[in-house]
Amino acid sequence: MTDTEVVVVGGGSTGCGVARDLAMRGVDVTLVEQGNLTHGTTGRMHGLLHSGGRYAVSDQSSAQECIAENRVLRDIADHCVEMTGGQFVQLEGDPDEYFEEKLAGCRECGIPVEVLSGQQAREEEPYLTKSVKRAIRVPDGAVDPFRLCVANAASAEEHGARIETHAEVVAVLKNGTQVTGVEVRHDSGPGKREHRRAGERETITADHVVNAAGAWAGQLGEMAGADVAVRPSKGAMVVTNCRQVDTVINRCRPKGDADIVVPHEATAILGTTDVEVDDPEDYPEEQWEVDLLIDELSKLVPILGEARTVRSFWGVRPLYEPPGAATEDPTDITRDYFLLDHADRDDLAGLTTIVGGKFTTYRLMAESVADHVCGKLGVSADCKTADVPLPGSEDFSVLREYMDEFGLRSPVGRRSVQRLGSRADEVLTTDGPNPVLCDCEAVTRAEVRDAIEGSGTDLNAVRIRTRASMGNCQGGFCCHRMAAELHPEYDESQSREALDELFQERWKGQRHALWGEQLSQAALNYALHATTMNRDRDPAEGDGTLDFGRFDSGAPNRPEETEARDGD
Amino acid sequence: MAIEDDVVVVGGGLAGMVAALAAARQGAGVRVLSHADSTLQSASGLVDVLGYPAAAGDRNAVASGRGSEAVGERPAENGVGDGTTENGVGDGTTENGVGDETTENGVGGGTACGPVADPFDAIPDLPERHPYRTVGVETVREALALFDEATGNLYRGGHTDRNALVPTHGGTVKPTARYPATVAEGLASDDRPTLLVGFETVTDFDAPLAADHLRAAGVPFEVRGATVRFPGEFRADAARTRLADALDANERVERVRDGGGRGAGGSYSTTLPARRALAAAVEPHLDGAERVGFPALLGQHETEAVLADLEAELGAAVFEVPTGSPSVPGMRLAGALRRACREAGVRFTTGNPVVNYETTGNGEQDGEIAAVRVDRNGATVPFHAAEFVLATGGLVGKGVDSDRESVREPIFDCHVPHPEDRYDWFADGAFGDHPFARFGVAVDDDLRPLDSAGDATFPNLRAAGAVLGGYDFAAEKSGSGVSLATGLAAGRAAAREVFQ
């Protein structure tokens, strides 16, 4: 008797998608993730919901999958998707042939397109450069990968799955040539993460293990004794403080760095670079990448040259090549996904690896994994994930109407309901007052508490669920407010440690945006936390030897206290 | 007709107002030009002089205990970008911003870095180009004396040279030299049992959490926290200033009370003056506490009366815990200093930014500053004077600006020493030893900004406050003190030149 039927390793979009799919088919699933949900590539992508246009020339089968899944996600994940539309923009001097190829490719793949004149393109996107020659309009969109991933995990849990975050796989268990489970190391014990709670190891036996570890899939394969040649490739993204564009702007030319701007919530995300790295955990985040994105993309949208950027982040693409391909340039490695049946491939039963692929097609990838695993387990059940909406996307349109009920001012209410979708009612109905904790992103106490309920003391998990601390101030004004919500359920030292962790995480990305307004903001945050709160010299973090008696205890003769008056 | 004053001070924050006051007290005709609200509105209202010896980069387990990212990795090489060699006196290029303090103090000042009990003792040990060293410890004392006199009853702490430890809204304590009278009953070296009171909608101060934190910091008194609803019907996002107004006016507010046991007749409402209603909400939590701390919103104008009424109702001492923006104590301080300035004859012209300047000479570098120009809806208006004080603030107040390539002082284009590579402007940990925290103009002994060659940029321009480089006010807790001392010195020097 095993602990669970299937262990899924990896809490990114693919892993969560696999867990949901299997759970909906009645399979008992346990998902383990070394960090937060979205810890890897999912949490570090540009938020593009592909129309398929980007692959319409180079990889038409991927393009076709993208447009199909694009339509599915609009249905099942409405509250995670914003259909902004997109343009492939040709500038004066960009090759005509490529534009024509792109147009033809889109049509061949069934991607709805429309050709815009330069003038029409600029009417839609006034900040485009005047040297726009023409553009192809495509149904690109923006998607919140955090929300989508969390919703998949929540759905899986609703269907009986166990989701363990902060549970790193330290060994793959085998019995001869049969994989029989995994051993994990919990950061803070099973269940929700709690700072300052001791971790432990746990053995989880299973009939089948799915390796959905993304950029870490090679390392997991190695633990099992299988060679999985993941070729991690890093990409940088720069986040601006407002939406310079309202549609996805792609440069229409053959593949290259720095050719896309995605409007995302209240920001725009500039992407990206493509450089192979050795270690998905440890690679250089470089200044040239930030400068390249700004300089190159301001040729497309000139105001980006002056834009305030709030941070930059890097993601690692889990690219995969079948043995023997040995592509030189990582930008030439296929973006296709691969399902590796290790029983066939390595004579290692009970293990399946899913690698490569794209965020937009995560559901399709999950479906093929679930089909495969169900085949192995002898389960016959149909996939439902393309038809059943995710938690938050049920009856969404109805809810837009009555956000006033929650007593929130309209921009706050609107943004809360957009994030929460059909969960708004459940989350925002509170007994006490519901003040805004994060002003930049309009996140209220109720939403933060709901996220804490889901994720314990991990404020970065709260952040990705709510967007709190992701705006202009990068947490300067709200990190401590978020941490305060942990107390008294969690004790003061846990709250303090969670605050420090979030504050440091927010600082990390901001370091790549420290000039102009954001340097001023950083100096203000530093002043608020170090000067006003004295968090940098917190005596509670010290050795406890602060001699209070050496300091002023008040004037010897306090001024006489005024007698009570009856002024009312 | 040209506008002409003896002294024009650019910037209306702490340094600017003190400079104006000091110059006016010497008989000069002074005008303050200020654009937006100063950073006083965002600061706690505490007047720090020196809380810690200059940073050594080993502050706090926060930064160092996280393992992967080391703090203060590149100590000494930071000055490199500037292309200057070793610092001599008056060179002011490498030394002022960046590297050498790190090395210097990493050795000597290091261990555990507890707070400084007597800031005046510690000042002589600061790096040579620290603004305190430039003006001298006597000037710091004189500046505090001026401050005490100008703020009158509003501030305490002048009875001793020692720092006080004041509870912060984050639950720590921090060393400060002067504190608002409203904070006086809350000092951490006082052992009376304490109740902290927070409000459901005042999200920057969680009283039970702050109380637990203070206990973890080892304070010598018993402390508990309670969260209550601020009496009256206020929106959940009502500003702290709105709540302060309600206490100022002692508005009558609805008070809903439970009518006894559950289901026994529901609830009834009554109206009470806001102060009494607040005391009534707090009273059930008192439980022997001899002093009660609230987030700093106990009235913007009638603060003394608000405190007195609360103390009378509660039978306990009442104090405020300072917060960040919007800071009611900061606003009170700004108001008090503005009054003192006005009484001394200082004129204020507010609401428009100073954008550039005119010189007397032909070549910019040769002459003196003849006027600064204010932008008024696109038109520029010159303000003439004999002497000028630059008190526009640092990075926070935007007296120091930057882009991807460089750091500059935007009005006079004074030289701001900084490493060439912007990735050398910060440390890797959030509380690391940040070079950016020391960005600002370098000055000579008379506070005149120096150009890149180390010469005074203009003979009649002096700088004061956070626009000065060479110190990290956040790490040292020295921001207000530097503003006061350099403001006094710059204002006095300007007046001296006027009458020479």
PDB file of N, CA and C in Angstrom, chain A residues 472-537:
ATOM      1  N   ASN A 472       4.760  50.332  -6.933  1.00  0.00           N
ATOM      2  CA  ASN A 472       5.839  51.328  -6.942  1.00  0.00           C
ATOM      3  C   ASN A 472       6.726  51.279  -5.709  1.00  0.00           C
ATOM      4  N   CYS A 473       6.122  51.145  -4.528  1.00  0.00           N
ATOM      5  CA  CYS A 473       6.932  51.270  -3.314  1.00  0.00           C
ATOM      6  C   CYS A 473       7.682  49.970  -3.029  1.00  0.00           C
ATOM      7  N   GLN A 474       7.372  48.913  -3.781  1.00  0.00           N
ATOM      8  CA  GLN A 474       8.087  47.642  -3.635  1.00  0.00           C
ATOM      9  C   GLN A 474       8.121  47.190  -2.175  1.00  0.00           C
ATOM     10  N   GLY A 475       7.027  47.432  -1.494  1.00  0.00           N
ATOM     11  CA  GLY A 475       6.894  46.916  -0.143  1.00  0.00           C
ATOM     12  C   GLY A 475       7.309  47.866   0.968  1.00  0.00           C
ATOM     13  N   GLY A 476       7.895  48.994   0.616  1.00  0.00           N
ATOM     14  CA  GLY A 476       8.357  49.925   1.646  1.00  0.00           C
ATOM     15  C   GLY A 476       7.249  50.328   2.610  1.00  0.00           C
ATOM     16  N   PHE A 477       6.062  50.536   2.075  1.00  0.00           N
ATOM     17  CA  PHE A 477       4.955  50.998   2.912  1.00  0.00           C
ATOM     18  C   PHE A 477       4.069  49.874   3.431  1.00  0.00           C
ATOM     19  N   CYS A 478       4.236  48.671   2.910  1.00  0.00           N
ATOM     20  CA  CYS A 478       3.245  47.654   3.260  1.00  0.00           C
ATOM     21  C   CYS A 478       3.806  46.334   3.796  1.00  0.00           C
ATOM     22  N   CYS A 479       5.094  46.074   3.644  1.00  0.00           N
ATOM     23  CA  CYS A 479       5.620  44.785   4.121  1.00  0.00           C
ATOM     24  C   CYS A 479       5.291  44.572   5.598  1.00  0.00           C
ATOM     25  N   HIS A 480       5.513  45.612   6.394  1.00  0.00           N
ATOM     26  CA  HIS A 480       5.285  45.455   7.835  1.00  0.00           C
ATOM     27  C   HIS A 480       3.800  45.320   8.154  1.00  0.00           C
ATOM     28  N   ARG A 481       2.952  45.923   7.311  1.00  0.00           N
ATOM     29  CA  ARG A 481       1.510  45.762   7.535  1.00  0.00           C
ATOM     30  C   ARG A 481       1.094  44.324   7.237  1.00  0.00           C
ATOM     31  N   MET A 482       1.678  43.775   6.183  1.00  0.00           N
ATOM     32  CA  MET A 482       1.363  42.379   5.852  1.00  0.00           C
ATOM     33  C   MET A 482       1.822  41.460   6.981  1.00  0.00           C
ATOM     34  N   ALA A 483       3.028  41.716   7.482  1.00  0.00           N
ATOM     35  CA  ALA A 483       3.573  40.872   8.544  1.00  0.00           C
ATOM     36  C   ALA A 483       2.718  40.954   9.802  1.00  0.00           C
ATOM     37  N   ALA A 484       2.169  42.132  10.052  1.00  0.00           N
ATOM     38  CA  ALA A 484       1.350  42.303  11.252  1.00  0.00           C
ATOM     39  C   ALA A 484       0.112  41.408  11.209  1.00  0.00           C
ATOM     40  N   GLU A 485      -0.336  41.079  10.009  1.00  0.00           N
ATOM     41  CA  GLU A 485      -1.522  40.230   9.904  1.00  0.00           C
ATOM     42  C   GLU A 485      -1.246  38.787  10.339  1.00  0.00           C
ATOM     43  N   LEU A 486       0.018  38.437  10.439  1.00  0.00           N
ATOM     44  CA  LEU A 486       0.351  37.080  10.899  1.00  0.00           C
ATOM     45  C   LEU A 486       0.114  36.922  12.397  1.00  0.00           C
ATOM     46  N   HIS A 487       0.181  38.019  13.095  1.00  0.00           N
ATOM     47  CA  HIS A 487       0.076  38.025  14.541  1.00  0.00           C
ATOM     48  C   HIS A 487      -1.372  38.280  14.921  1.00  0.00           C
ATOM     49  N   PRO A 488      -1.936  37.697  15.955  1.00  0.00           N
ATOM     50  CA  PRO A 488      -1.310  36.800  16.934  1.00  0.00           C
ATOM     51  C   PRO A 488      -1.390  35.316  16.578  1.00  0.00           C
ATOM     52  N   GLU A 489      -1.946  34.974  15.424  1.00  0.00           N
ATOM     53  CA  GLU A 489      -2.018  33.546  15.119  1.00  0.00           C
ATOM     54  C   GLU A 489      -0.613  32.936  15.153  1.00  0.00           C
ATOM     55  N   TYR A 490       0.318  33.675  14.576  1.00  0.00           N
ATOM     56  CA  TYR A 490       1.728  33.266  14.651  1.00  0.00           C
ATOM     57  C   TYR A 490       2.432  34.243  15.581  1.00  0.00           C
ATOM     58  N   ASP A 491       3.495  33.800  16.227  1.00  0.00           N
ATOM     59  CA  ASP A 491       4.047  34.676  17.252  1.00  0.00           C
ATOM     60  C   ASP A 491       4.956  35.755  16.654  1.00  0.00           C
ATOM     61  N   GLU A 492       5.386  36.643  17.517  1.00  0.00           N
ATOM     62  CA  GLU A 492       6.099  37.837  17.073  1.00  0.00           C
ATOM     63  C   GLU A 492       7.368  37.492  16.311  1.00  0.00           C
ATOM     64  N   SER A 493       8.118  36.518  16.776  1.00  0.00           N
ATOM     65  CA  SER A 493       9.386  36.234  16.104  1.00  0.00           C
ATOM     66  C   SER A 493       9.141  35.639  14.719  1.00  0.00           C
ATOM     67  N   GLN A 494       8.069  34.880  14.555  1.00  0.00           N
ATOM     68  CA  GLN A 494       7.736  34.350  13.230  1.00  0.00           C
ATOM     69  C   GLN A 494       7.340  35.475  12.287  1.00  0.00           C
ATOM     70  N   SER A 495       6.561  36.388  12.825  1.00  0.00           N
ATOM     71  CA  SER A 495       6.131  37.527  12.020  1.00  0.00           C
ATOM     72  C   SER A 495       7.327  38.375  11.611  1.00  0.00           C
ATOM     73  N   ARG A 496       8.254  38.558  12.542  1.00  0.00           N
ATOM     74  CA  ARG A 496       9.431  39.367  12.258  1.00  0.00           C
ATOM     75  C   ARG A 496      10.288  38.701  11.180  1.00  0.00           C
ATOM     76  N   GLU A 497      10.454  37.398  11.297  1.00  0.00           N
ATOM     77  CA  GLU A 497      11.276  36.701  10.321  1.00  0.00           C
ATOM     78  C   GLU A 497      10.614  36.709   8.934  1.00  0.00           C
ATOM     79  N   ALA A 498       9.306  36.560   8.924  1.00  0.00           N
ATOM     80  CA  ALA A 498       8.585  36.594   7.649  1.00  0.00           C
ATOM     81  C   ALA A 498       8.710  37.972   7.003  1.00  0.00           C
ATOM     82  N   LEU A 499       8.647  39.003   7.832  1.00  0.00           N
ATOM     83  CA  LEU A 499       8.815  40.368   7.324  1.00  0.00           C
ATOM     84  C   LEU A 499      10.203  40.543   6.716  1.00  0.00           C
ATOM     85  N   ASP A 500      11.212  40.101   7.434  1.00  0.00           N
ATOM     86  CA  ASP A 500      12.577  40.255   6.926  1.00  0.00           C
ATOM     87  C   ASP A 500      12.741  39.542   5.590  1.00  0.00           C
ATOM     88  N   GLU A 501      12.164  38.367   5.503  1.00  0.00           N
ATOM     89  CA  GLU A 501      12.306  37.589   4.278  1.00  0.00           C
ATOM     90  C   GLU A 501      11.650  38.293   3.094  1.00  0.00           C
ATOM     91  N   LEU A 502      10.442  38.807   3.306  1.00  0.00           N
ATOM     92  CA  LEU A 502       9.763  39.518   2.218  1.00  0.00           C
ATOM     93  C   LEU A 502      10.516  40.797   1.845  1.00  0.00           C
ATOM     94  N   PHE A 503      10.952  41.511   2.860  1.00  0.00           N
ATOM     95  CA  PHE A 503      11.642  42.791   2.615  1.00  0.00           C
ATOM     96  C   PHE A 503      12.918  42.568   1.804  1.00  0.00           C
ATOM     97  N   GLN A 504      13.646  41.517   2.153  1.00  0.00           N
ATOM     98  CA  GLN A 504      14.877  41.208   1.413  1.00  0.00           C
ATOM     99  C   GLN A 504      14.552  40.763  -0.015  1.00  0.00           C
ATOM    100  N   GLU A 505      13.493  40.020  -0.178  1.00  0.00           N
ATOM    101  CA  GLU A 505      13.116  39.571  -1.529  1.00  0.00           C
ATOM    102  C   GLU A 505      12.743  40.772  -2.391  1.00  0.00           C
ATOM    103  N   ARG A 506      12.020  41.702  -1.828  1.00  0.00           N
ATOM    104  CA  ARG A 506      11.622  42.899  -2.577  1.00  0.00           C
ATOM    105  C   ARG A 506      12.856  43.732  -2.924  1.00  0.00           C
ATOM    106  N   TRP A 507      13.788  43.770  -2.023  1.00  0.00           N
ATOM    107  CA  TRP A 507      15.013  44.546  -2.273  1.00  0.00           C
ATOM    108  C   TRP A 507      15.814  43.945  -3.428  1.00  0.00           C
ATOM    109  N   LYS A 508      15.846  42.620  -3.468  1.00  0.00           N
ATOM    110  CA  LYS A 508      16.674  41.926  -4.437  1.00  0.00           C
ATOM    111  C   LYS A 508      16.360  42.383  -5.867  1.00  0.00           C
ATOM    112  N   GLY A 509      15.107  42.432  -6.218  1.00  0.00           N
ATOM    113  CA  GLY A 509      14.751  42.810  -7.582  1.00  0.00           C
ATOM    114  C   GLY A 509      14.900  44.292  -7.850  1.00  0.00           C
ATOM    115  N   GLN A 510      14.696  45.080  -6.792  1.00  0.00           N
ATOM    116  CA  GLN A 510      14.808  46.534  -6.942  1.00  0.00           C
ATOM    117  C   GLN A 510      16.225  47.001  -7.251  1.00  0.00           C
ATOM    118  N   ARG A 511      17.204  46.184  -6.847  1.00  0.00           N
ATOM    119  CA  ARG A 511      18.589  46.600  -7.042  1.00  0.00           C
ATOM    120  C   ARG A 511      18.890  46.867  -8.512  1.00  0.00           C
ATOM    121  N   HIS A 512      18.097  46.264  -9.375  1.00  0.00           N
ATOM    122  CA  HIS A 512      18.333  46.463 -10.803  1.00  0.00           C
ATOM    123  C   HIS A 512      17.584  47.670 -11.342  1.00  0.00           C
ATOM    124  N   ALA A 513      16.988  48.451 -10.476  1.00  0.00           N
ATOM    125  CA  ALA A 513      16.206  49.603 -10.927  1.00  0.00           C
ATOM    126  C   ALA A 513      16.578  50.850 -10.130  1.00  0.00           C
ATOM    127  N   LEU A 514      17.802  50.868  -9.609  1.00  0.00           N
ATOM    128  CA  LEU A 514      18.154  51.936  -8.678  1.00  0.00           C
ATOM    129  C   LEU A 514      18.775  53.140  -9.368  1.00  0.00           C
ATOM    130  N   TRP A 515      17.914  53.916  -9.976  1.00  0.00           N
ATOM    131  CA  TRP A 515      18.291  55.241 -10.455  1.00  0.00           C
ATOM    132  C   TRP A 515      16.991  56.041 -10.506  1.00  0.00           C
ATOM    133  N   GLY A 516      17.115  57.345 -10.611  1.00  0.00           N
ATOM    134  CA  GLY A 516      15.933  58.199 -10.755  1.00  0.00           C
ATOM    135  C   GLY A 516      14.927  57.988  -9.632  1.00  0.00           C
ATOM    136  N   GLU A 517      13.663  57.936 -10.036  1.00  0.00           N
ATOM    137  CA  GLU A 517      12.569  57.845  -9.062  1.00  0.00           C
ATOM    138  C   GLU A 517      12.684  56.620  -8.153  1.00  0.00           C
ATOM    139  N   GLN A 518      13.130  55.510  -8.729  1.00  0.00           N
ATOM    140  CA  GLN A 518      13.138  54.309  -7.907  1.00  0.00           C
ATOM    141  C   GLN A 518      14.281  54.330  -6.897  1.00  0.00           C
ATOM    142  N   LEU A 519      15.362  55.002  -7.218  1.00  0.00           N
ATOM    143  CA  LEU A 519      16.425  55.159  -6.221  1.00  0.00           C
ATOM    144  C   LEU A 519      15.923  56.053  -5.090  1.00  0.00           C
ATOM    145  N   SER A 520      15.175  57.072  -5.461  1.00  0.00           N
ATOM    146  CA  SER A 520      14.566  57.933  -4.444  1.00  0.00           C
ATOM    147  C   SER A 520      13.612  57.124  -3.562  1.00  0.00           C
ATOM    148  N   GLN A 521      12.815  56.275  -4.204  1.00  0.00           N
ATOM    149  CA  GLN A 521      11.905  55.407  -3.451  1.00  0.00           C
ATOM    150  C   GLN A 521      12.683  54.465  -2.537  1.00  0.00           C
ATOM    151  N   ALA A 522      13.754  53.903  -3.066  1.00  0.00           N
ATOM    152  CA  ALA A 522      14.557  52.970  -2.269  1.00  0.00           C
ATOM    153  C   ALA A 522      15.147  53.677  -1.053  1.00  0.00           C
ATOM    154  N   ALA A 523      15.592  54.917  -1.264  1.00  0.00           N
ATOM    155  CA  ALA A 523      16.148  55.687  -0.147  1.00  0.00           C
ATOM    156  C   ALA A 523      15.050  55.970   0.880  1.00  0.00           C
ATOM    157  N   LEU A 524      13.845  56.233   0.400  1.00  0.00           N
ATOM    158  CA  LEU A 524      12.731  56.461   1.319  1.00  0.00           C
ATOM    159  C   LEU A 524      12.389  55.187   2.096  1.00  0.00           C
ATOM    160  N   ASN A 525      12.339  54.069   1.398  1.00  0.00           N
ATOM    161  CA  ASN A 525      12.060  52.796   2.085  1.00  0.00           C
ATOM    162  C   ASN A 525      13.121  52.507   3.143  1.00  0.00           C
ATOM    163  N   TYR A 526      14.358  52.754   2.755  1.00  0.00           N
ATOM    164  CA  TYR A 526      15.472  52.541   3.679  1.00  0.00           C
ATOM    165  C   TYR A 526      15.297  53.436   4.905  1.00  0.00           C
ATOM    166  N   ALA A 527      14.938  54.687   4.664  1.00  0.00           N
ATOM    167  CA  ALA A 527      14.739  55.616   5.779  1.00  0.00           C
ATOM    168  C   ALA A 527      13.585  55.171   6.663  1.00  0.00           C
ATOM    169  N   LEU A 528      12.513  54.745   6.046  1.00  0.00           N
ATOM    170  CA  LEU A 528      11.343  54.347   6.829  1.00  0.00           C
ATOM    171  C   LEU A 528      11.659  53.126   7.705  1.00  0.00           C
ATOM    172  N   HIS A 529      12.330  52.165   7.108  1.00  0.00           N
ATOM    173  CA  HIS A 529      12.576  50.926   7.860  1.00  0.00           C
ATOM    174  C   HIS A 529      13.784  51.028   8.787  1.00  0.00           C
ATOM    175  N   ALA A 530      14.799  51.771   8.367  1.00  0.00           N
ATOM    176  CA  ALA A 530      15.988  51.887   9.222  1.00  0.00           C
ATOM    177  C   ALA A 530      15.856  53.070  10.183  1.00  0.00           C
ATOM    178  N   THR A 531      15.440  54.218   9.676  1.00  0.00           N
ATOM    179  CA  THR A 531      15.382  55.381  10.556  1.00  0.00           C
ATOM    180  C   THR A 531      14.148  55.356  11.446  1.00  0.00           C
ATOM    181  N   THR A 532      12.989  55.302  10.836  1.00  0.00           N
ATOM    182  CA  THR A 532      11.761  55.461  11.609  1.00  0.00           C
ATOM    183  C   THR A 532      11.471  54.234  12.467  1.00  0.00           C
ATOM    184  N   MET A 533      11.672  53.058  11.888  1.00  0.00           N
ATOM    185  CA  MET A 533      11.381  51.847  12.666  1.00  0.00           C
ATOM    186  C   MET A 533      12.611  51.249  13.331  1.00  0.00           C
ATOM    187  N   ASN A 534      13.772  51.673  12.906  1.00  0.00           N
ATOM    188  CA  ASN A 534      15.022  51.095  13.414  1.00  0.00           C
ATOM    189  C   ASN A 534      15.075  49.579  13.267  1.00  0.00           C
ATOM    190  N   ARG A 535      14.626  49.094  12.119  1.00  0.00           N
ATOM    191  CA  ARG A 535      14.644  47.654  11.916  1.00  0.00           C
ATOM    192  C   ARG A 535      16.053  47.131  11.647  1.00  0.00           C
ATOM    193  N   ASP A 536      16.953  48.026  11.204  1.00  0.00           N
ATOM    194  CA  ASP A 536      18.312  47.557  10.916  1.00  0.00           C
ATOM    195  C   ASP A 536      19.128  47.339  12.177  1.00  0.00           C
ATOM    196  N   ARG A 537      18.687  47.933  13.280  1.00  0.00           N
ATOM    197  CA  ARG A 537      19.432  47.779  14.544  1.00  0.00           C
ATOM    198  C   ARG A 537      18.493  47.285  15.629  1.00  0.00           C
TER     199      ARG A 537
END
